[in-house]
mmCIF file of C-alpha atoms in Angstrom:
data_model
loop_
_atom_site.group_PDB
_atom_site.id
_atom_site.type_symbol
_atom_site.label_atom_id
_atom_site.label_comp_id
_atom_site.label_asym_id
_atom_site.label_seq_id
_atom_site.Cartn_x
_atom_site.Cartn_y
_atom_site.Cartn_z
ATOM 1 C CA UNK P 1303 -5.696 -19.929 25.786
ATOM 2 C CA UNK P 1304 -4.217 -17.322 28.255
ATOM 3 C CA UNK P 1305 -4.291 -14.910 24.716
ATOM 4 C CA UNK P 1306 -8.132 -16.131 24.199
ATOM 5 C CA UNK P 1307 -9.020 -15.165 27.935
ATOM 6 C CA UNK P 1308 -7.254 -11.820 27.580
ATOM 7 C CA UNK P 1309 -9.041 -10.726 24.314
ATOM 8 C CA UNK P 1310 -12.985 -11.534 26.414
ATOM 9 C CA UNK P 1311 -11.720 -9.715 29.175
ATOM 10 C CA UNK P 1312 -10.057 -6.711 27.395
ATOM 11 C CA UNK P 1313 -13.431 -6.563 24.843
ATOM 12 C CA UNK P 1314 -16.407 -8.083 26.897
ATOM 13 C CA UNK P 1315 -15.595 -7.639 31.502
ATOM 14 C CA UNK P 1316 -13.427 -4.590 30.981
ATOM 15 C CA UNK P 1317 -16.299 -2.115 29.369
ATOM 16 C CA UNK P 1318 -18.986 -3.452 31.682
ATOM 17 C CA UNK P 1319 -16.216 -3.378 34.665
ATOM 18 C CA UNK P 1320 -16.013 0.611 33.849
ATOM 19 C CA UNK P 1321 -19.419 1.674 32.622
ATOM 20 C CA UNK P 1322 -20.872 -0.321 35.862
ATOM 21 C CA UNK P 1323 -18.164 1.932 37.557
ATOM 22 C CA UNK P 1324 -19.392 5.262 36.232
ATOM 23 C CA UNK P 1325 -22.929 3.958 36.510
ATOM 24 C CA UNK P 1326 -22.338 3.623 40.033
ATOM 25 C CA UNK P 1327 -20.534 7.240 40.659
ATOM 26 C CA UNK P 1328 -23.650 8.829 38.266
ATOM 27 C CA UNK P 1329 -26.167 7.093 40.760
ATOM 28 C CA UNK P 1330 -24.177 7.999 44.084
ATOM 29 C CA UNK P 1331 -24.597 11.822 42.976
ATOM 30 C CA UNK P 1332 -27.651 12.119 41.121
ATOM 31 C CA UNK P 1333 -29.726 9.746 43.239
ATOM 32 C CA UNK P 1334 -28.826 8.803 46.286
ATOM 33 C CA UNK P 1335 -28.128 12.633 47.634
ATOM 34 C CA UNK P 1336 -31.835 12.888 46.346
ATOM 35 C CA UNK P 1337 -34.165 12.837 49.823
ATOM 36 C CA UNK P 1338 -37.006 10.053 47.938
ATOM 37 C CA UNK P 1339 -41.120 11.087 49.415
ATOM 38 C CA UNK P 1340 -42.237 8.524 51.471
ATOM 39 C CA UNK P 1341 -43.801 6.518 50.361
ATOM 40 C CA UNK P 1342 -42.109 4.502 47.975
ATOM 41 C CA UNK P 1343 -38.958 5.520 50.108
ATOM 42 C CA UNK P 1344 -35.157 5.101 49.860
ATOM 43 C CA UNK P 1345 -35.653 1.268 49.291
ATOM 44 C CA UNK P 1346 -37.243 1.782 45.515
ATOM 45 C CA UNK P 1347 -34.881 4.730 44.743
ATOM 46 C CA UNK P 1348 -32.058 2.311 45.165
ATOM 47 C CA UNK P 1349 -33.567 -0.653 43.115
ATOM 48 C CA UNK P 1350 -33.889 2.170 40.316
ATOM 49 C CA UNK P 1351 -30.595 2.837 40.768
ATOM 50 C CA UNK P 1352 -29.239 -0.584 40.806
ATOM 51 C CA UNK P 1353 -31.361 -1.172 37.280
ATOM 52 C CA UNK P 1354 -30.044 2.325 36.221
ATOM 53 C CA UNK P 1355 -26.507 0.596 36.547
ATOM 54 C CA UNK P 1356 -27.196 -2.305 35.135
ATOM 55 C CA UNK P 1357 -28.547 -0.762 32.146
ATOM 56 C CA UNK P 1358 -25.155 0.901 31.547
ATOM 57 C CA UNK P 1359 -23.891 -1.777 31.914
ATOM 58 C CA UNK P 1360 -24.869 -3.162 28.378
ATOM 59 C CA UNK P 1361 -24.079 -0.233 26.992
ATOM 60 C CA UNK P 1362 -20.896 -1.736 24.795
ATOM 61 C CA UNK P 1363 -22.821 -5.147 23.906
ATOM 62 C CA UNK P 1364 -26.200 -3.552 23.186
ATOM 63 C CA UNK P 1365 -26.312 0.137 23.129
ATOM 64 C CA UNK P 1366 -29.942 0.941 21.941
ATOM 65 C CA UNK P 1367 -31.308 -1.586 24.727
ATOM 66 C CA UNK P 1368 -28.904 0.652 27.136
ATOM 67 C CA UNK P 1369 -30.470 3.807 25.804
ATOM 68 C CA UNK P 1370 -34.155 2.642 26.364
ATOM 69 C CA UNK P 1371 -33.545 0.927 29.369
ATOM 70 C CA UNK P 1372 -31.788 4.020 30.840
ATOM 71 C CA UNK P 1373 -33.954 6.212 29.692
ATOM 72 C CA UNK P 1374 -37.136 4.335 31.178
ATOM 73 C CA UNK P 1375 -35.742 4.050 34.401
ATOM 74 C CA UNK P 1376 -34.992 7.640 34.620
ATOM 75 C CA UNK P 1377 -38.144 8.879 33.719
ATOM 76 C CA UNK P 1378 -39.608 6.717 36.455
ATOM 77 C CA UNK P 1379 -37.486 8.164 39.044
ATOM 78 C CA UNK P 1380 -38.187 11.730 37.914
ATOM 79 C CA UNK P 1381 -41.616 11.043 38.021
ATOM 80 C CA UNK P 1382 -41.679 9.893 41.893
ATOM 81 C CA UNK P 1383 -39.063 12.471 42.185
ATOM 82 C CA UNK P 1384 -36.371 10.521 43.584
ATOM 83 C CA UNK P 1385 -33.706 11.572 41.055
ATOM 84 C CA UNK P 1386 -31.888 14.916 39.492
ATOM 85 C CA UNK P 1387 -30.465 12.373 36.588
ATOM 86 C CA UNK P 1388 -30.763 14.711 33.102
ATOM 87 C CA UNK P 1389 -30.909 11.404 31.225
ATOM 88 C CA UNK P 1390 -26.904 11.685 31.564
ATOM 89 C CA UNK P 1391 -26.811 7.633 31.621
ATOM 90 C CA UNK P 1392 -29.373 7.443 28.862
ATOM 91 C CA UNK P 1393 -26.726 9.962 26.703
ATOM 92 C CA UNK P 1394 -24.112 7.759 27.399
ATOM 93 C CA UNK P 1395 -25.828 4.751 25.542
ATOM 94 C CA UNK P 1396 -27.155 6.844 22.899
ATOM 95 C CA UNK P 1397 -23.374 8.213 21.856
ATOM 96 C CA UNK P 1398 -22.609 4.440 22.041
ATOM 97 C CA UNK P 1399 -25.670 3.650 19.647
ATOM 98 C CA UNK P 1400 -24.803 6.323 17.101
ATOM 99 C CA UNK P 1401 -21.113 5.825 16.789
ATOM 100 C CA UNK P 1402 -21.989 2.227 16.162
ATOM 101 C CA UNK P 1403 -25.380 2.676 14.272
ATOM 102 C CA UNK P 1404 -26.287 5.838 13.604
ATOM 103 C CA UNK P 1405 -27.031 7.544 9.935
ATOM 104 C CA UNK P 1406 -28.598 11.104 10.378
ATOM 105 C CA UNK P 1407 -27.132 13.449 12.651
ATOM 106 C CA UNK P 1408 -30.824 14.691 13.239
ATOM 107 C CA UNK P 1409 -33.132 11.386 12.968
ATOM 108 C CA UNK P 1410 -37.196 12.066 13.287
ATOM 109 C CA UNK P 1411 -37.071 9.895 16.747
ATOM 110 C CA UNK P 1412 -34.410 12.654 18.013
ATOM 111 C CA UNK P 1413 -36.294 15.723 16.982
ATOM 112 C CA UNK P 1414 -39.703 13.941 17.986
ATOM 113 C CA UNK P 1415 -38.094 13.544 21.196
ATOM 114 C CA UNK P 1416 -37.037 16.733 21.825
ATOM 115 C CA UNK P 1417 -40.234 17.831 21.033
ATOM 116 C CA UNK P 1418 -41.878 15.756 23.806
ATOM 117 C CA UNK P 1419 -39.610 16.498 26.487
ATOM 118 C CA UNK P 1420 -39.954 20.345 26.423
ATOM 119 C CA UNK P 1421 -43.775 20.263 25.862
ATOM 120 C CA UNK P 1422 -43.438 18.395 29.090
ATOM 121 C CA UNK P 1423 -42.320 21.965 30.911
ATOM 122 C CA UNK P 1424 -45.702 23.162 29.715
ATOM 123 C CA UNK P 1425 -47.193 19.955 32.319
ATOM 124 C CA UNK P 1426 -44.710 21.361 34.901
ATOM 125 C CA UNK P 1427 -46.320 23.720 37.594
ATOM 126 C CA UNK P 1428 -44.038 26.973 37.429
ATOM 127 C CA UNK P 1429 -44.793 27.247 41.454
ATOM 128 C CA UNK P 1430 -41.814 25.202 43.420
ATOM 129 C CA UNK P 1431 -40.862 23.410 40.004
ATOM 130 C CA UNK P 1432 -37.517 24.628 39.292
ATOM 131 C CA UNK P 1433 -35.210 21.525 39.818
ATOM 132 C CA UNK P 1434 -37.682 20.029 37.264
ATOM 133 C CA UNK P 1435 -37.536 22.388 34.994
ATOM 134 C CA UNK P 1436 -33.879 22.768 34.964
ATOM 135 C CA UNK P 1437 -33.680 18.555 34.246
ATOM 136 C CA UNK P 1438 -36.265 18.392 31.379
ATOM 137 C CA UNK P 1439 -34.293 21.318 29.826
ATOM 138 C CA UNK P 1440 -30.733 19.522 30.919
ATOM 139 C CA UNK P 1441 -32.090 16.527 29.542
ATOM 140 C CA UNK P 1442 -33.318 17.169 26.239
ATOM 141 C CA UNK P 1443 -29.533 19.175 25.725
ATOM 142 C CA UNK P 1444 -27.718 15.896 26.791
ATOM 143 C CA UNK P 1445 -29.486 13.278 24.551
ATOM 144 C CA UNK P 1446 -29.467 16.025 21.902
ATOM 145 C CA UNK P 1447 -25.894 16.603 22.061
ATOM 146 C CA UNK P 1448 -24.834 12.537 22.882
ATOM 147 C CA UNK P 1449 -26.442 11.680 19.264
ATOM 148 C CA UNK P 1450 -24.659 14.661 17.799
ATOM 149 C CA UNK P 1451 -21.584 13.831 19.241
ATOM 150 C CA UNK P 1452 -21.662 10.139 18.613
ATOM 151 C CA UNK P 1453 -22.275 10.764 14.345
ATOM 152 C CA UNK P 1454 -19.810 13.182 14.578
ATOM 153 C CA UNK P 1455 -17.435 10.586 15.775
ATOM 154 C CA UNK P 1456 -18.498 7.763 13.445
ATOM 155 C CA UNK P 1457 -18.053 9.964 10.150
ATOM 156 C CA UNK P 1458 -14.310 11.370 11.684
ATOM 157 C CA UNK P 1459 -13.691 7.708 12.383
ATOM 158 C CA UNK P 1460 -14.818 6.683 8.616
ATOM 159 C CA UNK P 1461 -12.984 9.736 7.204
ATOM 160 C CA UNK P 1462 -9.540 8.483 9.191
ATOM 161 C CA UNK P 1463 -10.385 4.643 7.691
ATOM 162 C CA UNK P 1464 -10.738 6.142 4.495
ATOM 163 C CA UNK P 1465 -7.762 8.308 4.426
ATOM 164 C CA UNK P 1466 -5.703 5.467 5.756
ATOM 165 C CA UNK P 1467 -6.819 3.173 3.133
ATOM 166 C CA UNK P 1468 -6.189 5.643 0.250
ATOM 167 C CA UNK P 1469 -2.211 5.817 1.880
ATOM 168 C CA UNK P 1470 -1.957 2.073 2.244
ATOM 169 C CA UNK P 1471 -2.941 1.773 -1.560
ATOM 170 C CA UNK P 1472 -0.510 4.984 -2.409
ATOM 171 C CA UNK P 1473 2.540 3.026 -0.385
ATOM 172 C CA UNK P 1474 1.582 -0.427 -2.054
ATOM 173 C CA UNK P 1475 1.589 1.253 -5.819
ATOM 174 C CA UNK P 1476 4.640 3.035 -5.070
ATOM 175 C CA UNK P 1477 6.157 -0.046 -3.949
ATOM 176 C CA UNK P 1478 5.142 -2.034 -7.481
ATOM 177 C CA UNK P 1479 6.198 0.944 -9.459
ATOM 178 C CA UNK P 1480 9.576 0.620 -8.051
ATOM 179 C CA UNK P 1481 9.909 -3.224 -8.248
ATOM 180 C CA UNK P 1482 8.223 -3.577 -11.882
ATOM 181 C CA UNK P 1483 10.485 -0.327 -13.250
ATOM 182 C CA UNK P 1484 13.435 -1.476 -11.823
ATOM 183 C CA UNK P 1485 13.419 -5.057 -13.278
ATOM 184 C CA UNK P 1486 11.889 -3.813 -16.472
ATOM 185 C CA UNK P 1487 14.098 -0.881 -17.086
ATOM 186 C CA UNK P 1488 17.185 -3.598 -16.905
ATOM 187 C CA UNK P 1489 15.733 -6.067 -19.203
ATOM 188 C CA UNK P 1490 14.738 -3.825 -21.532
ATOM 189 C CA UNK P 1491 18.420 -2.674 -21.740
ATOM 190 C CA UNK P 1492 19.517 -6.641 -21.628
ATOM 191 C CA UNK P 1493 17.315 -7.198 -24.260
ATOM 192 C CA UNK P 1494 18.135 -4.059 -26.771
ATOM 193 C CA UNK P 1495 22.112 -4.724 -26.795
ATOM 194 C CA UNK P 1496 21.663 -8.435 -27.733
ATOM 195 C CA UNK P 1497 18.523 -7.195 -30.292
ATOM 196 C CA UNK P 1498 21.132 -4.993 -31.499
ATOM 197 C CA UNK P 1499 24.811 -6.241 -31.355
ATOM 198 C CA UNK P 1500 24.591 -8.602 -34.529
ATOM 199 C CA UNK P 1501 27.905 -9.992 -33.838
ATOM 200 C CA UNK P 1502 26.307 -11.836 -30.608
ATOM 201 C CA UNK P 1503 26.965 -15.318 -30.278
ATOM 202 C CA UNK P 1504 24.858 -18.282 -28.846
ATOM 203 C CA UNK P 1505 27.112 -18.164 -25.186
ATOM 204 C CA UNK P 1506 25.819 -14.272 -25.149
ATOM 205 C CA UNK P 1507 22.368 -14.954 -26.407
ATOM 206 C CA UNK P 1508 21.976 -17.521 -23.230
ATOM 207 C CA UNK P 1509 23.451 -15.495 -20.903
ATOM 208 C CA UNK P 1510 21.300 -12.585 -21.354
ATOM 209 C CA UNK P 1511 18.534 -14.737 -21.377
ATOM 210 C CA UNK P 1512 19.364 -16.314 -18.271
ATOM 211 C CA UNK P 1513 19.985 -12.556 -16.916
ATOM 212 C CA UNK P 1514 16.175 -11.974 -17.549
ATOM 213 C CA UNK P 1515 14.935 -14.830 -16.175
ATOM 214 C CA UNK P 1516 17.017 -13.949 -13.082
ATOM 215 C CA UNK P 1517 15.625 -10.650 -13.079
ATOM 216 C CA UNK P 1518 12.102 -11.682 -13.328
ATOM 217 C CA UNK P 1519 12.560 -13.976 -10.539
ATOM 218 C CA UNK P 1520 13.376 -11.627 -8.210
ATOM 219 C CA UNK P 1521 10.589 -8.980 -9.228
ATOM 220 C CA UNK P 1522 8.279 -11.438 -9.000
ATOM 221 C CA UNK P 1523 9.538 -12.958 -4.995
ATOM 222 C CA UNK P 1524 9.271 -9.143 -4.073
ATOM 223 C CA UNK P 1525 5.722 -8.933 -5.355
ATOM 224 C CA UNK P 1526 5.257 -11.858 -3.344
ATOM 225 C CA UNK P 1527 6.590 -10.147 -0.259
ATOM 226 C CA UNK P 1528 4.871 -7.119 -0.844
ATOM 227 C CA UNK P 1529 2.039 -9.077 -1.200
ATOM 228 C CA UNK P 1530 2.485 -10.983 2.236
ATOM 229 C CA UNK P 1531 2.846 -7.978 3.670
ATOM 230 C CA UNK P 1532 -0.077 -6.392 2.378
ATOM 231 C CA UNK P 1533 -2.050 -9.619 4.269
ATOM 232 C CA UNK P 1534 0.238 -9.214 7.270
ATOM 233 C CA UNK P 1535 -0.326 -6.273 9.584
ATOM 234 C CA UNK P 1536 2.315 -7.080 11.819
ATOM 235 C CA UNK P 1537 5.279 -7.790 8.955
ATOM 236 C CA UNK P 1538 8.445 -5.904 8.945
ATOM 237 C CA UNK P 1539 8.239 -4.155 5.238
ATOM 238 C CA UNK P 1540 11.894 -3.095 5.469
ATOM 239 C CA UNK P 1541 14.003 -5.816 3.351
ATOM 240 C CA UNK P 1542 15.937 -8.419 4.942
ATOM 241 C CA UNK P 1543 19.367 -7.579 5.247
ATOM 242 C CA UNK P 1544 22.194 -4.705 5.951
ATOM 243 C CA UNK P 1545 21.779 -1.842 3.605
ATOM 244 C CA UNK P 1546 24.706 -1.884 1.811
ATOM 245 C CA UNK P 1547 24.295 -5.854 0.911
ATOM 246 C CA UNK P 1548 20.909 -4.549 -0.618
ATOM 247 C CA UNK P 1549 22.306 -2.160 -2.985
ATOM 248 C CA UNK P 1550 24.747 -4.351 -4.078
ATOM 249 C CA UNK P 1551 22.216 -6.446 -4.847
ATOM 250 C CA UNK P 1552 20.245 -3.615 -6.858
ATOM 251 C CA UNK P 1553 23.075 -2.797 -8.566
ATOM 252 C CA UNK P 1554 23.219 -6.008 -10.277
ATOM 253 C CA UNK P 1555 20.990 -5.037 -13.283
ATOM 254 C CA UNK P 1556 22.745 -1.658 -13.841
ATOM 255 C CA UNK P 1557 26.329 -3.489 -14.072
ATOM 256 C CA UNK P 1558 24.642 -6.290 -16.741
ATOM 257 C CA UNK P 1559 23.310 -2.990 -18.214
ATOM 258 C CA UNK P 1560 27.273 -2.042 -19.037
ATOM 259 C CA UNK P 1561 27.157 0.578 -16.095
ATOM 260 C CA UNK P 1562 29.539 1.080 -13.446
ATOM 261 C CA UNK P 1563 28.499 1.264 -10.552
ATOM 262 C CA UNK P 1564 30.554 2.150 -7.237
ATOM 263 C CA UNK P 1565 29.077 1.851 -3.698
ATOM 264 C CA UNK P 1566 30.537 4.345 -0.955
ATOM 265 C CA UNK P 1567 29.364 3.678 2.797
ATOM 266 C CA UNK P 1568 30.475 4.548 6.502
ATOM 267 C CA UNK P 1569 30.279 1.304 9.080
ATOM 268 C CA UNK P 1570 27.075 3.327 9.988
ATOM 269 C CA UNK P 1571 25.155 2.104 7.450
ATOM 270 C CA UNK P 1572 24.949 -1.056 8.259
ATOM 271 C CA UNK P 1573 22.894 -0.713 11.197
ATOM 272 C CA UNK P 1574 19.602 1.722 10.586
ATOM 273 C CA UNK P 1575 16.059 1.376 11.662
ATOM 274 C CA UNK P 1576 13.643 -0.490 9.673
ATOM 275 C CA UNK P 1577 12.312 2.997 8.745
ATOM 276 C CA UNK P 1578 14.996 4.708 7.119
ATOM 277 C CA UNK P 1579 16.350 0.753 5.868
ATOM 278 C CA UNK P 1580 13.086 0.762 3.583
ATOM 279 C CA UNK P 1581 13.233 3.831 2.532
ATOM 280 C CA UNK P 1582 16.695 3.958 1.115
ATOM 281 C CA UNK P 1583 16.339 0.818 -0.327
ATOM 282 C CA UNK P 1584 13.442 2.255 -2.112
ATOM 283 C CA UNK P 1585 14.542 5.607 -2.943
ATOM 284 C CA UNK P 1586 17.693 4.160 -4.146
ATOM 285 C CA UNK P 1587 15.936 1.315 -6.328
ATOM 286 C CA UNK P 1588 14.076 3.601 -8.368
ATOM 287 C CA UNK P 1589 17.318 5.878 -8.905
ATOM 288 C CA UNK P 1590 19.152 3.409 -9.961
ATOM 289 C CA UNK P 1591 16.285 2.174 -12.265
ATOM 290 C CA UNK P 1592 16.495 6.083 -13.776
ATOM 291 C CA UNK P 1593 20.221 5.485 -14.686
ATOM 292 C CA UNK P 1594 19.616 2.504 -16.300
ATOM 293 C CA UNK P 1595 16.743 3.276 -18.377
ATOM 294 C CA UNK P 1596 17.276 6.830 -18.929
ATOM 295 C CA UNK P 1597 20.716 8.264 -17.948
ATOM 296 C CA UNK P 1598 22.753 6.835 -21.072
ATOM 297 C CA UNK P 1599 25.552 6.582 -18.379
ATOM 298 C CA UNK P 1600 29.193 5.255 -18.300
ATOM 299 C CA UNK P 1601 29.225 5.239 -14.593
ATOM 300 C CA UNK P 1602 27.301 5.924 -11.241
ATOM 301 C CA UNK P 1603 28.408 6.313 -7.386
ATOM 302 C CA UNK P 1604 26.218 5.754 -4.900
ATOM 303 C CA UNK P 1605 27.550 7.131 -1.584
ATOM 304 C CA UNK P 1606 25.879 6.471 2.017
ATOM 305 C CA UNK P 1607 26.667 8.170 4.790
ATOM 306 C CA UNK P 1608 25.642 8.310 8.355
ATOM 307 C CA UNK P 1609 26.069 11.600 10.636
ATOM 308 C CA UNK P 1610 24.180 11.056 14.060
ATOM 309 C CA UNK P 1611 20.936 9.565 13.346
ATOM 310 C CA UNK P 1612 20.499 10.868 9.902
ATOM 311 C CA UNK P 1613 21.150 9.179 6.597
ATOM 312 C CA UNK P 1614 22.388 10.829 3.657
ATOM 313 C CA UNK P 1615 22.745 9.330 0.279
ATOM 314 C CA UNK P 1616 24.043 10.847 -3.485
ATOM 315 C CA UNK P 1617 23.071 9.082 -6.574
ATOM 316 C CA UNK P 1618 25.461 10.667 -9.024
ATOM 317 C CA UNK P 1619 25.466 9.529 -12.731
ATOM 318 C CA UNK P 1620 27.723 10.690 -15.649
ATOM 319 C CA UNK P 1621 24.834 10.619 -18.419
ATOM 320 C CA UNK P 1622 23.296 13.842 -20.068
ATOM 321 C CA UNK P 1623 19.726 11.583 -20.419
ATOM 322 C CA UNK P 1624 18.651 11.547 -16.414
ATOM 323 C CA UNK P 1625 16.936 14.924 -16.508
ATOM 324 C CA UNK P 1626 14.422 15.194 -19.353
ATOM 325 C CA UNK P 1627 13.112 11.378 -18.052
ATOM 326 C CA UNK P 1628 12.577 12.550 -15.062
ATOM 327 C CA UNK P 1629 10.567 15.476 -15.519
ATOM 328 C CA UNK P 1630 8.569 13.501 -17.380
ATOM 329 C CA UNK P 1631 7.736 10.505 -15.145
ATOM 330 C CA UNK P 1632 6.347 9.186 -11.497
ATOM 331 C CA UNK P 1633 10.137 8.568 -10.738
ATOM 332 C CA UNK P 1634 11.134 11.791 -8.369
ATOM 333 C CA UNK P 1635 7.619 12.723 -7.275
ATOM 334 C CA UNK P 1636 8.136 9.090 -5.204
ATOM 335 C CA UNK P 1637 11.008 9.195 -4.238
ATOM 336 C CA UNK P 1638 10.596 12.792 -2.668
ATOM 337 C CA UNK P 1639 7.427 11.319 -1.252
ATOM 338 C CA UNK P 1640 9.166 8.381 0.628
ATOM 339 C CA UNK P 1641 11.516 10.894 2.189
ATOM 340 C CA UNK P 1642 9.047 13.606 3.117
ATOM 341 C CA UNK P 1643 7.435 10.814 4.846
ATOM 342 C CA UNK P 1644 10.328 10.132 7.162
ATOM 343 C CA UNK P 1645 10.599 13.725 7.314
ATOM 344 C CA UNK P 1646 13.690 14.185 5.190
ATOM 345 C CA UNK P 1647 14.410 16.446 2.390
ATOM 346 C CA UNK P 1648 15.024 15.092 -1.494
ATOM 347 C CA UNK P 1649 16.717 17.212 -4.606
ATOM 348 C CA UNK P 1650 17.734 15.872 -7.911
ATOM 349 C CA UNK P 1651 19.095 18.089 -10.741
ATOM 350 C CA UNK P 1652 21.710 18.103 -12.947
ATOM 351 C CA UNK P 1653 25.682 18.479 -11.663
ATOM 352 C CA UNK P 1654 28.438 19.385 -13.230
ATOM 353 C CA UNK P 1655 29.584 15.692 -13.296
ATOM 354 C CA UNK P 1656 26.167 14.508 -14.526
ATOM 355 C CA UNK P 1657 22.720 13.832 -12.467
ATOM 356 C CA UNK P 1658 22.516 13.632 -8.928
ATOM 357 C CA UNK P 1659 20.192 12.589 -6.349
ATOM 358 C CA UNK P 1660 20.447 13.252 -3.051
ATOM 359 C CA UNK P 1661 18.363 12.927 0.377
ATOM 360 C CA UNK P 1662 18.269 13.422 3.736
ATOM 361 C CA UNK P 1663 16.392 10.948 6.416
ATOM 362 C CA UNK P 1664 16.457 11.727 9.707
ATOM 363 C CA UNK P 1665 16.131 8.555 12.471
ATOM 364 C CA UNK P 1666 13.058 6.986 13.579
ATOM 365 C CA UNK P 1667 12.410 9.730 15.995
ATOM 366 C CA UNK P 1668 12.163 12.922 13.110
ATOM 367 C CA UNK P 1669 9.318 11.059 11.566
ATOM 368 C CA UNK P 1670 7.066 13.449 11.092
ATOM 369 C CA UNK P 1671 4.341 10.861 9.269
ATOM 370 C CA UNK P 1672 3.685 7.043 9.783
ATOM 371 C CA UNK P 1673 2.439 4.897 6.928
#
């Protein structure tokens, strides 16, 4: 309930609170130092301004009744000449109304409008008529500019939805790519050595088969997470658990797969932000899935290190395969893409040991990008 009353005050009382608040300052400087004729006097001068605030008022609710309400009212009071308002409340609403509404940066209302209000200098008397001339021509510039300004604002605000979309689906396809080709790549290899050991027996025929099904499990719970997540603004996307624990666990497939694999971390590693948790796990999922699908490799060593608030890892494989697949796949254009995202640095290439990966990520605060 308290969470319910918030949300009405922080969307509904708040913008009314403050536009009746600038409504007010606009009226106390562009109306009230005005000296009204007599009559109708100071007494109608403030009811204008009171409606003038009012109007303003509804300018978040119902911005094109704000606009013509505003408007009216100060036409009125330039007409008994108890204002020196250029329709600045009236462009107020109307930025409101074309942020929110608003389809053609120069609609035929706008331009008829324009139109009107400086064929009304021609109705002006040039003798003593200066202050009026100065607000027609003040005016027409503000509600020109308001509706200018307020498309301008949509379409940057569309363009920022759009672009944020477009990395959302880039993050959530890089995210599949790694789970599918990771779990693929090791039961393909699974599958090939019992497809082509003929000297398997029924013990090694189940076991590998109950390997796969393991395997297919777990890429299919991460899906589901990634999934969850996708629904789920507020979820943590970095996987549950210390870093090391999760390589071990990604390493799983690539020791069924006959491979070797030895894990090297500091203490630090056990401890990182969400951030830099994610994207290792990531970075060092799809290696991995390299080596077992491409590498032709004995062995691999995966060392983590910490040094301040930076993370450095080294993927290093024995096999002469890693390179060629590589060049020719998705593989290291993501993985350098999750670490220039943290603002990190990634190189792979061949060593004299075999292939090696390895990349930088600085902490949480050398982010130089947010997904």
């Amino acid at each position: 309930m308290t969470q319910t009353r918030s949300s009405v005050f922080r969307r509904t009382i708040a913008p009314a609170l403050l536009n009746g608040l600038i409504g007010l300052i606009v009226v106390a400087g562009l109306w009230i130092t005005v000296a009204p004729p007599e009559p109708p006097g100071r007494p109608v001068q403030l009811v204008l301004g009171a409606l003038l605030v009012l109007g303003l008022c509804l300018r978040s609710r119902f911005p094109w009744l704000a606009a013509v309400w505003t408007g009216v009212v100060t036409a009125v009071g330039w007409a008994f000449g108890m204002t020196e308002d250029p329709f600045l409340v009236t462009g107020f609403c109307l930025y409101v109304a074309a942020e929110r509404f608003g389809t053609r940066l120069f609609p035929t209302w706008l331009v008829a409008l324009e139109v009107l209000l400086f064929a009304w200098l021609l109705l002006v008397s040039a003798e003593g008529a200066e202050a009026s001339i100065r607000g027609v021509i003040l005016g027409a510039v503000i509600i020109g500019a308001a509706w200018v300004l307020g498309i301008r604002t949509q379409r940057m605000r569309y363009e920022t939805e759009r672009n944020a979309r477009a990395q959302e689906r880039l993050r959530l396809a890089r995210d599949i790519h790694d789970v599918l080709s990771h779990t693929l790549g090791g039961i393909g290899v699974r599958a090939g050595v019992v497809a082509h050991v003929k000297s398997s027996t029924t013990d090694d025929l189940r076991s590998a088969l109950q390997g796969i099904e393991s395997d297919a499990r777990d890429a299919l719970g991460e899906l589901h997470v990634l999934m969850l997540q996708e629904r789920d603004e507020t979820a943590d996307e970095a996987p549950p658990g210390r870093l090391v624990e999760l390589v071990q666990e990604l390493s799983r497939p690539a020791i069924r797969a006959g491979i070797s694999v030895h894990i090297d971390a500091d203490q630090g590693a056990g401890d990182l932000p969400a951030a830099q948790r994610t994207t290792a796990y990531r970075i060092i999922q799809e290696a991995l899935t390299n080596v077992i699908r491409h590498s032709g490799a004995q062995t691999c060593r995966i060392t983590i290190r910490t040094e301040g608030d930076h993370l450095r890892i080294i993927i290093l494989d024995d096999g002469p395969g890693a390179a060629l697949a590589s060049k020719n796949g998705h593989g290291l254009t993501g993985m350098r893409e999750r670490a220039q995202l943290l603002g990190g640095t990634f190189d792979a290439g061949r060593d004299a040991s075999g292939y090696r990966v390895a990349v930088s990520l600085p902490g949480t605060a050398g982010r130089v990008e947010t997904r």
